[in-house]
mmCIF file of C-alpha atoms and ligand atoms in Angstrom:
data_model
loop_
_atom_site.group_PDB
_atom_site.id
_atom_site.type_symbol
_atom_site.label_atom_id
_atom_site.label_comp_id
_atom_site.label_asym_id
_atom_site.label_seq_id
_atom_site.Cartn_x
_atom_site.Cartn_y
_atom_site.Cartn_z
ATOM 1 C CA MET U 139 39.822 38.745 -2.070
ATOM 2 C CA ALA U 140 41.412 41.442 0.066
ATOM 3 C CA ASN U 141 43.899 44.069 1.165
ATOM 4 C CA VAL U 142 45.742 43.476 4.382
ATOM 5 C CA GLU U 143 47.639 45.757 6.483
ATOM 6 C CA LEU U 144 50.141 44.766 9.569
ATOM 7 C CA ARG U 145 50.660 47.679 11.644
ATOM 8 C CA GLY U 146 53.455 47.596 14.321
ATOM 9 C CA LEU U 147 53.100 43.971 14.596
ATOM 10 C CA GLU U 148 54.579 42.164 17.821
ATOM 11 C CA LYS U 149 54.812 38.983 19.170
ATOM 12 C CA ASN U 150 56.799 37.711 22.273
ATOM 13 C CA PHE U 151 56.936 34.174 23.350
ATOM 14 C CA GLY U 152 57.900 34.670 27.440
ATOM 15 C CA ALA U 153 60.987 37.052 26.855
ATOM 16 C CA ASN U 154 61.723 35.879 23.398
ATOM 17 C CA THR U 155 60.975 38.594 21.137
ATOM 18 C CA VAL U 156 59.724 36.830 17.766
ATOM 19 C CA LEU U 157 58.591 39.703 15.839
ATOM 20 C CA LYS U 158 59.690 43.193 16.541
ATOM 21 C CA GLY U 159 57.284 45.790 14.846
ATOM 22 C CA VAL U 160 56.403 44.583 11.261
ATOM 23 C CA ASP U 161 54.533 47.319 9.354
ATOM 24 C CA LEU U 162 53.304 45.990 5.868
ATOM 25 C CA ALA U 163 50.517 46.772 3.430
ATOM 26 C CA ILE U 164 49.192 44.082 0.686
ATOM 27 C CA ARG U 165 47.221 45.245 -1.803
ATOM 28 C CA ASP U 166 44.040 43.356 -3.026
ATOM 29 C CA GLY U 167 44.890 39.931 -5.064
ATOM 30 C CA GLU U 168 48.872 40.667 -4.654
ATOM 31 C CA PHE U 169 50.989 37.859 -4.206
ATOM 32 C CA VAL U 170 53.672 38.450 -1.694
ATOM 33 C CA VAL U 171 56.496 35.668 -0.802
ATOM 34 C CA ILE U 172 58.116 36.226 2.636
ATOM 35 C CA VAL U 173 61.514 34.734 2.780
ATOM 36 C CA GLY U 174 64.318 34.508 5.799
ATOM 37 C CA PRO U 175 66.148 32.766 7.586
ATOM 38 C CA SER U 176 65.059 29.403 9.911
ATOM 39 C CA GLY U 177 63.623 31.042 13.056
ATOM 40 C CA CYS U 178 62.953 34.251 11.904
ATOM 41 C CA GLY U 179 59.348 34.643 12.916
ATOM 42 C CA LYS U 180 57.446 33.557 9.130
ATOM 43 C CA SER U 181 55.403 31.060 10.302
ATOM 44 C CA THR U 182 54.709 33.332 13.199
ATOM 45 C CA LEU U 183 53.585 35.878 11.158
ATOM 46 C CA LEU U 184 51.156 33.707 9.397
ATOM 47 C CA ARG U 185 49.618 31.872 12.212
ATOM 48 C CA LEU U 186 49.118 36.066 13.494
ATOM 49 C CA ILE U 187 47.476 36.808 10.651
ATOM 50 C CA ALA U 188 45.168 33.640 10.349
ATOM 51 C CA GLY U 189 44.237 34.439 14.181
ATOM 52 C CA LEU U 190 45.653 30.984 15.796
ATOM 53 C CA GLU U 191 47.512 33.529 17.896
ATOM 54 C CA PRO U 192 47.389 36.911 19.374
ATOM 55 C CA PRO U 193 49.853 39.260 18.954
ATOM 56 C CA THR U 194 51.577 40.693 21.723
ATOM 57 C CA GLN U 195 51.186 44.340 19.873
ATOM 58 C CA GLY U 196 50.256 46.080 17.109
ATOM 59 C CA ASP U 197 47.074 45.350 14.614
ATOM 60 C CA ILE U 198 45.978 43.399 11.414
ATOM 61 C CA LEU U 199 43.522 45.046 9.434
ATOM 62 C CA ILE U 200 41.615 43.166 6.688
ATOM 63 C CA GLU U 201 39.829 45.313 4.180
ATOM 64 C CA GLY U 202 40.454 48.384 6.471
ATOM 65 C CA LYS U 203 38.692 46.778 9.652
ATOM 66 C CA SER U 204 40.715 45.446 12.644
ATOM 67 C CA ALA U 205 40.630 41.471 12.680
ATOM 68 C CA LEU U 206 42.028 40.946 15.937
ATOM 69 C CA GLU U 207 38.709 40.690 17.777
ATOM 70 C CA ASP U 208 37.690 38.309 15.211
ATOM 71 C CA ALA U 209 37.878 34.312 15.934
ATOM 72 C CA PRO U 210 39.915 32.345 12.912
ATOM 73 C CA ALA U 211 36.867 31.290 11.147
ATOM 74 C CA GLN U 212 35.238 34.777 10.812
ATOM 75 C CA ARG U 213 38.652 36.231 9.286
ATOM 76 C CA GLY U 214 37.792 34.633 5.768
ATOM 77 C CA VAL U 215 41.345 33.188 5.895
ATOM 78 C CA ALA U 216 42.630 29.843 4.795
ATOM 79 C CA MET U 217 46.053 28.382 6.000
ATOM 80 C CA VAL U 218 47.773 25.668 4.134
ATOM 81 C CA PHE U 219 50.240 24.095 6.549
ATOM 82 C CA GLN U 220 53.658 22.446 5.552
ATOM 83 C CA SER U 221 52.324 19.514 7.018
ATOM 84 C CA TYR U 222 49.104 19.372 5.186
ATOM 85 C CA ALA U 223 47.420 18.603 8.435
ATOM 86 C CA LEU U 224 44.925 16.278 6.844
ATOM 87 C CA TYR U 225 42.447 14.019 8.743
ATOM 88 C CA PRO U 226 43.714 10.652 8.080
ATOM 89 C CA HIS U 227 40.374 8.540 8.882
ATOM 90 C CA LEU U 228 38.546 10.932 6.277
ATOM 91 C CA ASN U 229 38.693 10.349 2.515
ATOM 92 C CA VAL U 230 39.677 13.360 0.182
ATOM 93 C CA PHE U 231 36.152 14.428 -0.309
ATOM 94 C CA ASP U 232 35.502 14.374 3.397
ATOM 95 C CA ASN U 233 38.392 16.123 4.057
ATOM 96 C CA MET U 234 37.807 18.809 1.656
ATOM 97 C CA ALA U 235 33.799 19.117 2.456
ATOM 98 C CA PHE U 236 35.135 19.375 6.629
ATOM 99 C CA GLY U 237 35.112 22.934 7.075
ATOM 100 C CA LEU U 238 32.084 23.704 4.917
ATOM 101 C CA ARG U 239 29.915 20.799 7.296
ATOM 102 C CA MET U 240 31.188 22.864 10.317
ATOM 103 C CA ALA U 241 29.935 26.064 8.368
ATOM 104 C CA LYS U 242 26.530 24.263 7.918
ATOM 105 C CA MET U 243 26.371 24.508 3.983
ATOM 106 C CA ALA U 244 24.058 22.581 2.312
ATOM 107 C CA GLU U 245 25.024 18.772 1.025
ATOM 108 C CA ARG U 246 24.172 19.668 -2.295
ATOM 109 C CA ASP U 247 26.396 22.580 -2.213
ATOM 110 C CA ILE U 248 29.129 21.137 -0.610
ATOM 111 C CA LYS U 249 29.305 18.289 -3.218
ATOM 112 C CA ALA U 250 29.270 21.003 -6.108
ATOM 113 C CA ALA U 251 32.187 23.175 -4.297
ATOM 114 C CA VAL U 252 34.580 19.784 -3.585
ATOM 115 C CA GLU U 253 33.861 18.493 -7.420
ATOM 116 C CA LYS U 254 34.989 22.185 -8.890
ATOM 117 C CA ALA U 255 38.093 22.456 -6.941
ATOM 118 C CA ALA U 256 39.036 18.789 -7.250
ATOM 119 C CA GLN U 257 38.707 19.090 -10.928
ATOM 120 C CA MET U 258 40.816 22.421 -10.682
ATOM 121 C CA LEU U 259 43.811 20.949 -8.995
ATOM 122 C CA GLY U 260 43.506 17.297 -11.319
ATOM 123 C CA ILE U 261 42.537 14.934 -8.154
ATOM 124 C CA GLU U 262 38.782 14.359 -8.923
ATOM 125 C CA ASP U 263 39.578 10.934 -9.022
ATOM 126 C CA LEU U 264 40.869 10.643 -5.938
ATOM 127 C CA LEU U 265 37.813 11.645 -4.005
ATOM 128 C CA ASP U 266 37.462 7.969 -2.217
ATOM 129 C CA ARG U 267 41.241 7.674 -0.968
ATOM 130 C CA ARG U 268 42.225 8.238 2.318
ATOM 131 C CA PRO U 269 45.284 10.223 2.448
ATOM 132 C CA ARG U 270 47.742 7.530 3.095
ATOM 133 C CA GLU U 271 46.607 6.270 -0.012
ATOM 134 C CA LEU U 272 48.077 9.354 -1.881
ATOM 135 C CA SER U 273 51.729 10.566 -2.963
ATOM 136 C CA GLY U 274 52.980 13.743 -1.293
ATOM 137 C CA GLY U 275 52.014 15.821 -4.218
ATOM 138 C CA GLN U 276 48.265 14.502 -4.346
ATOM 139 C CA ARG U 277 48.238 15.294 -0.320
ATOM 140 C CA GLN U 278 49.579 18.715 -0.985
ATOM 141 C CA ARG U 279 46.450 19.403 -3.546
ATOM 142 C CA VAL U 280 44.035 18.079 -1.011
ATOM 143 C CA ALA U 281 45.425 20.574 1.699
ATOM 144 C CA ILE U 282 44.946 23.147 -1.479
ATOM 145 C CA GLY U 283 41.650 21.967 -2.226
ATOM 146 C CA ARG U 284 40.645 22.056 1.609
ATOM 147 C CA ALA U 285 41.689 25.876 1.476
ATOM 148 C CA ILE U 286 39.843 26.794 -2.021
ATOM 149 C CA VAL U 287 36.341 25.605 -1.273
ATOM 150 C CA ARG U 288 35.882 27.794 1.490
ATOM 151 C CA GLN U 289 36.413 30.569 -1.235
ATOM 152 C CA PRO U 290 38.513 32.486 1.333
ATOM 153 C CA ARG U 291 39.371 36.424 0.844
ATOM 154 C CA LEU U 292 43.079 35.738 1.811
ATOM 155 C CA PHE U 293 45.159 32.385 1.511
ATOM 156 C CA LEU U 294 47.997 32.056 3.977
ATOM 157 C CA LEU U 295 50.721 29.281 2.443
ATOM 158 C CA ASP U 296 53.686 28.118 4.567
ATOM 159 C CA GLU U 297 56.065 26.308 2.575
ATOM 160 C CA PRO U 298 53.371 24.307 0.857
ATOM 161 C CA LEU U 299 56.054 22.714 -1.589
ATOM 162 C CA SER U 300 58.995 21.837 0.977
ATOM 163 C CA ASN U 301 58.200 18.266 1.206
ATOM 164 C CA LEU U 302 57.979 17.690 -2.385
ATOM 165 C CA ASP U 303 60.674 16.389 -5.189
ATOM 166 C CA ALA U 304 62.438 18.700 -7.377
ATOM 167 C CA GLY U 305 60.105 18.063 -10.626
ATOM 168 C CA LEU U 306 56.648 17.770 -8.521
ATOM 169 C CA ARG U 307 57.995 21.343 -6.650
ATOM 170 C CA VAL U 308 58.411 22.594 -10.362
ATOM 171 C CA HIS U 309 55.179 21.647 -11.475
ATOM 172 C CA MET U 310 53.276 22.591 -8.526
ATOM 173 C CA ARG U 311 54.938 26.256 -8.826
ATOM 174 C CA HIS U 312 53.556 26.648 -12.086
ATOM 175 C CA GLU U 313 50.027 25.263 -10.462
ATOM 176 C CA PHE U 314 50.162 28.020 -7.707
ATOM 177 C CA ALA U 315 50.994 30.983 -10.695
ATOM 178 C CA ARG U 316 47.700 29.410 -12.368
ATOM 179 C CA LEU U 317 45.709 29.228 -9.526
ATOM 180 C CA HIS U 318 46.439 32.724 -8.143
ATOM 181 C CA ARG U 319 45.622 33.843 -11.995
ATOM 182 C CA GLU U 320 42.444 32.270 -11.926
ATOM 183 C CA LEU U 321 41.364 32.910 -8.488
ATOM 184 C CA ALA U 322 42.877 36.389 -8.229
ATOM 185 C CA THR U 323 42.791 35.902 -4.309
ATOM 186 C CA THR U 324 45.141 37.695 -1.926
ATOM 187 C CA MET U 325 48.274 35.133 -1.210
ATOM 188 C CA ILE U 326 50.831 35.587 1.476
ATOM 189 C CA TYR U 327 53.038 32.490 0.895
ATOM 190 C CA VAL U 328 56.023 31.749 2.975
ATOM 191 C CA THR U 329 59.122 29.520 1.091
ATOM 192 C CA HIS U 330 63.177 28.978 1.621
ATOM 193 C CA ASP U 331 63.037 28.278 -2.131
ATOM 194 C CA GLN U 332 64.666 31.432 -4.245
ATOM 195 C CA VAL U 333 63.071 30.311 -7.736
ATOM 196 C CA GLU U 334 59.595 30.084 -5.669
ATOM 197 C CA ALA U 335 60.194 33.815 -4.364
ATOM 198 C CA MET U 336 61.698 35.182 -7.640
ATOM 199 C CA THR U 337 59.132 33.587 -10.019
ATOM 200 C CA LEU U 338 55.789 33.540 -7.868
ATOM 201 C CA ALA U 339 56.102 37.181 -5.639
ATOM 202 C CA ASP U 340 54.413 39.972 -7.017
ATOM 203 C CA ARG U 341 56.560 41.581 -4.185
ATOM 204 C CA ILE U 342 59.192 39.947 -1.586
ATOM 205 C CA VAL U 343 59.172 40.342 1.897
ATOM 206 C CA VAL U 344 62.879 39.733 3.625
ATOM 207 C CA LEU U 345 62.451 39.007 7.360
ATOM 208 C CA ASN U 346 65.489 38.544 9.389
ATOM 209 C CA ALA U 347 65.132 38.413 13.286
ATOM 210 C CA GLY U 348 61.464 39.453 13.292
ATOM 211 C CA GLY U 349 62.411 42.816 11.745
ATOM 212 C CA VAL U 350 61.356 43.961 7.921
ATOM 213 C CA GLU U 351 64.794 44.123 6.166
ATOM 214 C CA GLN U 352 63.410 45.034 2.673
ATOM 215 C CA ILE U 353 59.935 44.975 0.128
ATOM 216 C CA GLY U 354 60.417 45.074 -3.305
ATOM 217 C CA THR U 355 59.507 43.492 -6.699
ATOM 218 C CA PRO U 356 61.834 40.549 -7.162
ATOM 219 C CA GLN U 357 63.532 42.595 -9.841
ATOM 220 C CA GLU U 358 64.131 45.135 -6.991
ATOM 221 C CA ILE U 359 65.391 42.945 -4.358
ATOM 222 C CA TYR U 360 68.062 41.407 -6.892
ATOM 223 C CA ASP U 361 69.171 44.276 -8.472
ATOM 224 C CA SER U 362 69.203 46.742 -5.332
ATOM 225 C CA PRO U 363 69.764 45.094 -2.184
ATOM 226 C CA ARG U 364 69.429 47.626 0.696
ATOM 227 C CA ASN U 365 72.299 45.735 2.893
ATOM 228 C CA LEU U 366 74.715 42.967 3.104
ATOM 229 C CA PHE U 367 71.964 40.736 4.704
ATOM 230 C CA VAL U 368 69.821 41.136 1.540
ATOM 231 C CA ALA U 369 72.553 40.914 -0.717
ATOM 232 C CA GLY U 370 73.638 37.346 1.076
ATOM 233 C CA PHE U 371 69.996 36.330 0.976
ATOM 234 C CA LEU U 372 68.678 36.510 -2.664
ATOM 235 C CA GLY U 373 70.600 35.166 -5.420
ATOM 236 C CA SER U 374 71.709 31.370 -5.945
ATOM 237 C CA PRO U 375 74.552 30.974 -5.726
ATOM 238 C CA ARG U 376 75.089 33.871 -3.150
ATOM 239 C CA MET U 377 76.733 37.030 -4.156
ATOM 240 C CA ASN U 378 80.287 37.156 -3.370
ATOM 241 C CA LEU U 379 81.488 39.562 -0.751
ATOM 242 C CA ILE U 380 84.556 40.618 -0.229
ATOM 243 C CA ALA U 381 86.102 42.847 2.802
ATOM 244 C CA GLY U 382 88.444 46.221 1.777
ATOM 245 C CA GLU U 383 88.791 49.685 2.379
ATOM 246 C CA VAL U 384 88.086 52.777 -0.054
ATOM 247 C CA ALA U 385 91.563 53.941 -1.807
ATOM 248 C CA ALA U 386 90.656 56.738 -3.603
ATOM 249 C CA ILE U 387 86.922 58.626 -5.039
ATOM 250 C CA LYS U 388 86.864 58.789 -8.842
ATOM 251 C CA ASP U 389 84.859 60.151 -11.311
ATOM 252 C CA GLU U 390 84.244 56.761 -12.418
ATOM 253 C CA GLY U 391 82.949 55.435 -8.835
ATOM 254 C CA VAL U 392 84.726 54.304 -5.610
ATOM 255 C CA ARG U 393 88.015 52.503 -6.030
ATOM 256 C CA ILE U 394 88.580 49.851 -3.594
ATOM 257 C CA LYS U 395 91.665 48.143 -2.073
ATOM 258 C CA LEU U 396 90.569 44.296 -1.280
ATOM 259 C CA VAL U 397 92.107 42.486 1.453
ATOM 260 C CA THR U 398 93.293 40.188 -1.094
ATOM 261 C CA GLY U 399 95.566 42.492 -2.559
ATOM 262 C CA ASP U 400 93.355 43.234 -5.861
ATOM 263 C CA GLU U 401 92.316 46.874 -6.480
ATOM 264 C CA VAL U 402 89.096 47.254 -8.153
ATOM 265 C CA THR U 403 86.653 50.006 -9.077
ATOM 266 C CA ALA U 404 83.010 50.022 -7.820
ATOM 267 C CA ALA U 405 80.745 52.443 -10.236
ATOM 268 C CA VAL U 406 78.774 53.855 -7.034
ATOM 269 C CA VAL U 407 77.761 57.092 -5.676
ATOM 270 C CA PRO U 408 80.165 57.489 -2.983
ATOM 271 C CA GLY U 409 78.180 59.570 -0.762
ATOM 272 C CA LYS U 410 80.387 60.540 2.549
ATOM 273 C CA ALA U 411 82.892 57.576 1.746
ATOM 274 C CA VAL U 412 86.604 58.957 2.357
ATOM 275 C CA PRO U 413 89.493 56.849 1.840
ATOM 276 C CA GLY U 414 90.555 54.609 4.586
ATOM 277 C CA ASP U 415 86.787 53.553 4.970
ATOM 278 C CA LYS U 416 86.121 49.817 5.789
ATOM 279 C CA VAL U 417 83.885 48.573 3.051
ATOM 280 C CA THR U 418 82.437 45.489 1.593
ATOM 281 C CA LEU U 419 82.896 44.702 -2.374
ATOM 282 C CA GLY U 420 79.776 42.679 -3.430
ATOM 283 C CA VAL U 421 79.913 40.942 -7.132
ATOM 284 C CA ARG U 422 77.127 38.211 -8.280
ATOM 285 C CA PRO U 423 78.710 34.804 -9.383
ATOM 286 C CA GLU U 424 76.707 35.359 -12.677
ATOM 287 C CA CYS U 425 78.624 38.403 -12.907
ATOM 288 C CA LEU U 426 82.040 37.101 -13.169
ATOM 289 C CA SER U 427 83.738 36.098 -16.667
ATOM 290 C CA ALA U 428 87.090 34.462 -17.637
ATOM 291 C CA ASP U 429 87.791 37.409 -19.936
ATOM 292 C CA GLY U 430 86.917 41.219 -20.186
ATOM 293 C CA LEU U 431 87.740 44.455 -19.542
ATOM 294 C CA GLY U 432 87.063 46.099 -15.968
ATOM 295 C CA ASN U 433 88.334 45.213 -12.636
ATOM 296 C CA ILE U 434 90.200 41.610 -11.840
ATOM 297 C CA LEU U 435 89.914 39.329 -9.145
ATOM 298 C CA THR U 436 92.837 36.427 -8.903
ATOM 299 C CA ALA U 437 92.214 33.434 -7.432
ATOM 300 C CA THR U 438 93.212 29.942 -7.269
ATOM 301 C CA VAL U 439 90.586 27.153 -8.242
ATOM 302 C CA ASP U 440 89.507 24.898 -5.246
ATOM 303 C CA VAL U 441 86.039 23.180 -6.465
ATOM 304 C CA VAL U 442 84.632 23.008 -9.845
ATOM 305 C CA GLU U 443 81.232 21.944 -10.102
ATOM 306 C CA THR U 444 79.692 20.933 -13.622
ATOM 307 C CA LEU U 445 76.012 21.715 -13.583
ATOM 308 C CA GLY U 446 75.647 20.903 -17.665
ATOM 309 C CA SER U 447 74.979 24.337 -19.324
ATOM 310 C CA THR U 448 77.505 26.161 -17.034
ATOM 311 C CA ARG U 449 80.018 25.589 -14.192
ATOM 312 C CA ALA U 450 80.052 26.864 -10.534
ATOM 313 C CA VAL U 451 84.118 27.368 -9.971
ATOM 314 C CA TYR U 452 84.740 28.267 -6.556
ATOM 315 C CA ALA U 453 88.279 29.626 -6.090
ATOM 316 C CA MET U 454 90.459 30.845 -3.158
ATOM 317 C CA MET U 455 91.810 34.209 -2.686
ATOM 318 C CA PRO U 456 94.554 35.475 -0.162
ATOM 319 C CA ARG U 457 93.152 36.680 3.159
ATOM 320 C CA ALA U 458 89.451 36.402 1.874
ATOM 321 C CA ASP U 459 87.502 34.446 4.552
ATOM 322 C CA GLN U 460 85.256 33.108 1.678
ATOM 323 C CA PRO U 461 86.343 31.564 -1.756
ATOM 324 C CA VAL U 462 85.052 33.256 -4.488
ATOM 325 C CA CYS U 463 82.010 31.893 -6.886
ATOM 326 C CA ALA U 464 81.911 32.292 -10.479
ATOM 327 C CA ILE U 465 79.596 30.911 -12.900
ATOM 328 C CA LEU U 466 81.426 30.271 -16.252
ATOM 329 C CA PRO U 467 80.720 28.523 -19.660
ATOM 330 C CA VAL U 468 81.976 24.890 -19.603
ATOM 331 C CA ALA U 469 84.157 25.910 -22.663
ATOM 332 C CA PHE U 470 86.343 27.596 -20.054
ATOM 333 C CA ALA U 471 88.105 24.414 -18.739
ATOM 334 C CA VAL U 472 89.968 24.795 -15.084
ATOM 335 C CA ARG U 473 90.781 22.491 -12.834
ATOM 336 C CA HIS U 474 91.480 22.382 -8.974
ATOM 337 C CA GLY U 475 95.077 24.643 -8.461
ATOM 338 C CA ASP U 476 94.498 26.451 -11.653
ATOM 339 C CA VAL U 477 95.052 30.745 -10.659
ATOM 340 C CA VAL U 478 92.247 32.197 -12.556
ATOM 341 C CA ARG U 479 91.499 35.795 -13.362
ATOM 342 C CA LEU U 480 87.969 36.594 -12.662
ATOM 343 C CA HIS U 481 86.849 39.828 -14.699
ATOM 344 C CA PHE U 482 83.827 42.230 -13.946
ATOM 345 C CA ASP U 483 82.510 44.922 -14.983
ATOM 346 C CA PRO U 484 82.350 48.107 -12.601
ATOM 347 C CA THR U 485 79.017 48.829 -12.958
ATOM 348 C CA GLN U 486 77.956 45.390 -11.609
ATOM 349 C CA ALA U 487 79.872 45.988 -8.651
ATOM 350 C CA TYR U 488 77.615 46.462 -5.401
ATOM 351 C CA LEU U 489 79.370 48.209 -2.356
ATOM 352 C CA PHE U 490 78.518 48.232 1.228
ATOM 353 C CA ASP U 491 79.775 50.655 4.216
ATOM 354 C CA GLY U 492 80.889 49.504 7.380
ATOM 355 C CA SER U 493 77.195 49.545 8.702
ATOM 356 C CA GLY U 494 76.581 46.993 5.915
ATOM 357 C CA GLU U 495 74.143 49.633 4.208
ATOM 358 C CA ALA U 496 74.474 49.814 0.433
ATOM 359 C CA PHE U 497 75.808 52.870 -1.750
ATOM 360 C CA GLY U 498 73.519 53.585 -4.190
ATOM 361 C CA ARG U 499 74.381 52.131 -7.651
ATOM 362 C CA ASN U 500 74.564 53.958 -11.157
ATOM 363 C CA GLY U 501 72.644 57.156 -9.189
ATOM 364 C CA SER U 502 70.000 54.703 -8.484
ATOM 365 C CA LYS U 503 68.681 55.013 -5.172
ATOM 366 C CA THR U 504 67.855 51.657 -2.967
ATOM 367 C CA GLN U 505 64.278 50.800 -2.664
ATOM 368 C CA ALA U 506 63.329 51.734 1.156
ATOM 369 C CA ALA U 507 61.410 49.096 3.612
HETATM 370 N N1 ATP C 601 54.620 28.737 20.468
HETATM 371 C C1 ATP C 601 55.177 28.672 20.701
HETATM 372 N N2 ATP C 601 56.597 29.177 21.888
HETATM 373 C C2 ATP C 601 57.631 29.618 22.148
HETATM 374 N N3 ATP C 601 58.391 29.950 21.340
HETATM 375 C C3 ATP C 601 57.882 29.797 19.644
HETATM 376 C C4 ATP C 601 56.640 29.062 19.528
HETATM 377 N N4 ATP C 601 56.608 29.402 18.177
HETATM 378 C C5 ATP C 601 57.616 29.737 17.675
HETATM 379 N N5 ATP C 601 58.267 30.178 18.380
HETATM 380 C C6 ATP C 601 59.773 30.786 18.356
HETATM 381 O O1 ATP C 601 59.671 31.945 17.881
HETATM 382 C C7 ATP C 601 60.967 32.028 16.797
HETATM 383 C C8 ATP C 601 60.016 31.902 15.218
HETATM 384 O O2 ATP C 601 59.655 30.611 14.818
HETATM 385 P P1 ATP C 601 58.482 30.635 13.698
HETATM 386 O O3 ATP C 601 58.124 29.093 13.420
HETATM 387 O O4 ATP C 601 58.072 31.593 13.582
HETATM 388 O O5 ATP C 601 60.332 30.755 12.553
HETATM 389 P P2 ATP C 601 60.309 30.619 10.930
HETATM 390 O O6 ATP C 601 60.909 31.609 10.294
HETATM 391 O O7 ATP C 601 58.914 30.038 10.440
HETATM 392 O O8 ATP C 601 61.411 29.148 10.986
HETATM 393 P P3 ATP C 601 61.037 28.177 9.687
HETATM 394 O O9 ATP C 601 62.164 28.711 8.767
HETATM 395 O O10 ATP C 601 62.170 27.348 10.540
HETATM 396 O O11 ATP C 601 60.094 27.674 9.443
HETATM 397 C C9 ATP C 601 61.651 30.989 16.738
HETATM 398 O O12 ATP C 601 62.620 31.215 17.773
HETATM 399 C C10 ATP C 601 60.494 29.766 17.886
HETATM 400 O O13 ATP C 601 61.398 28.979 18.628
HETATM 401 MG MG1 MG C 602 58.164 28.218 9.667
#
C-alpha cells in the first residue's frame, strides 16, 4: 500500500516531448484509471513510475520519498503488461515464482505464496501448464498472479484486458474490482475501455498529448467535463457537439443560434459571453428524446442501429460536420430518410466557449485539474 505523488513529471525521447509536466497525487489504496488517445503517453507514465525509464524532469514520490534513485525491484511496484510477458519455457508455478526466487525467498514460502495467489485467481489447477497451453484469460491471470505474489505496495496495469473477448473482459473487470477490495493496494490502471474506466476508478485521469486535461471521479468527469476534449472523450456514444453563436443572454441561460438553423437554450452560467460569440453546444445522445418540451434539433435520419433494448439513431443536420446521435427507445420506429425532432432539456445542455472551455452548468463550477 502506498501513496504516490508525481511532481512536474516530464519525459522526452530525443526531440519528442511525450510527457509535459504531469502533477498527480494518488492516495493510499486508491484505484486510479488513466485514459487518453493512443500515443498520449499513458504507457510511458507507467514505465516511469515502475522505474523502467528515467524521467527527463520532475520527481516521483512513493510514500513521501523520492523513488528516482531506486531500481525497479526496490520500488515495491509490480507492473502487468498488456502483452503479459510470461516466460514461455516455464510452467505457471515457475512463472509466478520467478520474482520471488530472484529475491531469494525460501522455497517453502514461495510455494505458499504462489498457491495462495493461484487460489485467489482460480488457476490452482493450471500450475503445471506452460503459457502456450493456456487461454488468453488464463495467461492474463498468471500475469496478475505473478504481480500479486510479490505483495507490491503499488500495482501498475497497462491495458490488462485488451486482448480478451467481451465476456471475459466483463468477468475480469469484476475480478479486478474484487481484487482491489481484498488487497486494498494502490492501483494505477490504463485502459481504452470506457466501461472499465467508469466502473473501476475511484478517480479518472484524462491525459492528452502528454498533459493532464482533467482529474476527477467518474461522475464528476461525466457530469462536468472541463473542456471540449474531455467532453468528447468520455461517454459512449460520444457527446454531440454542434457549432453556433450566442444569440442572447436570458435569465434562463444562454440562447444559441446553431449552424444548423435551430435555436436552443443552454441553462449555463453566461459569464462574460456576449451575443455573436462563437460557442459549441454539447448534448449527450442519452439526453435526446423523441418527444418532450424544451429545445429541438431537427435532423434527417441516416443510420439506425438496433442495440436490443434501445436504438442509436444517427441523423444529419444541415451544415453540421457530424451527424447527431440519439439513444431512443425501440418503440420509436424510424427509418433512413425520416425527419426527426430531437428534444432535450436546457439543463442537460453543455456549452463551450471559443477556446473550448466549458461554461459552468446550473451554477456548478467545473472541476479543475
Ligand atoms: N522508447 C521510446 N523511444 C522513442 N519514442 C517513444 C518510446 N516509447 C514511447 N515513445 C513515443 O512516446 C509517445 C507516447 O507513447 P506511449 O506508449 O506512452 O503512448 P500510449 O498513450 O501508451 O499509447 P497507446 O494507447 O497506443 O498504448 C508515442 O509517440 C511513442 O511513439
Ligand atoms: Mg500504451
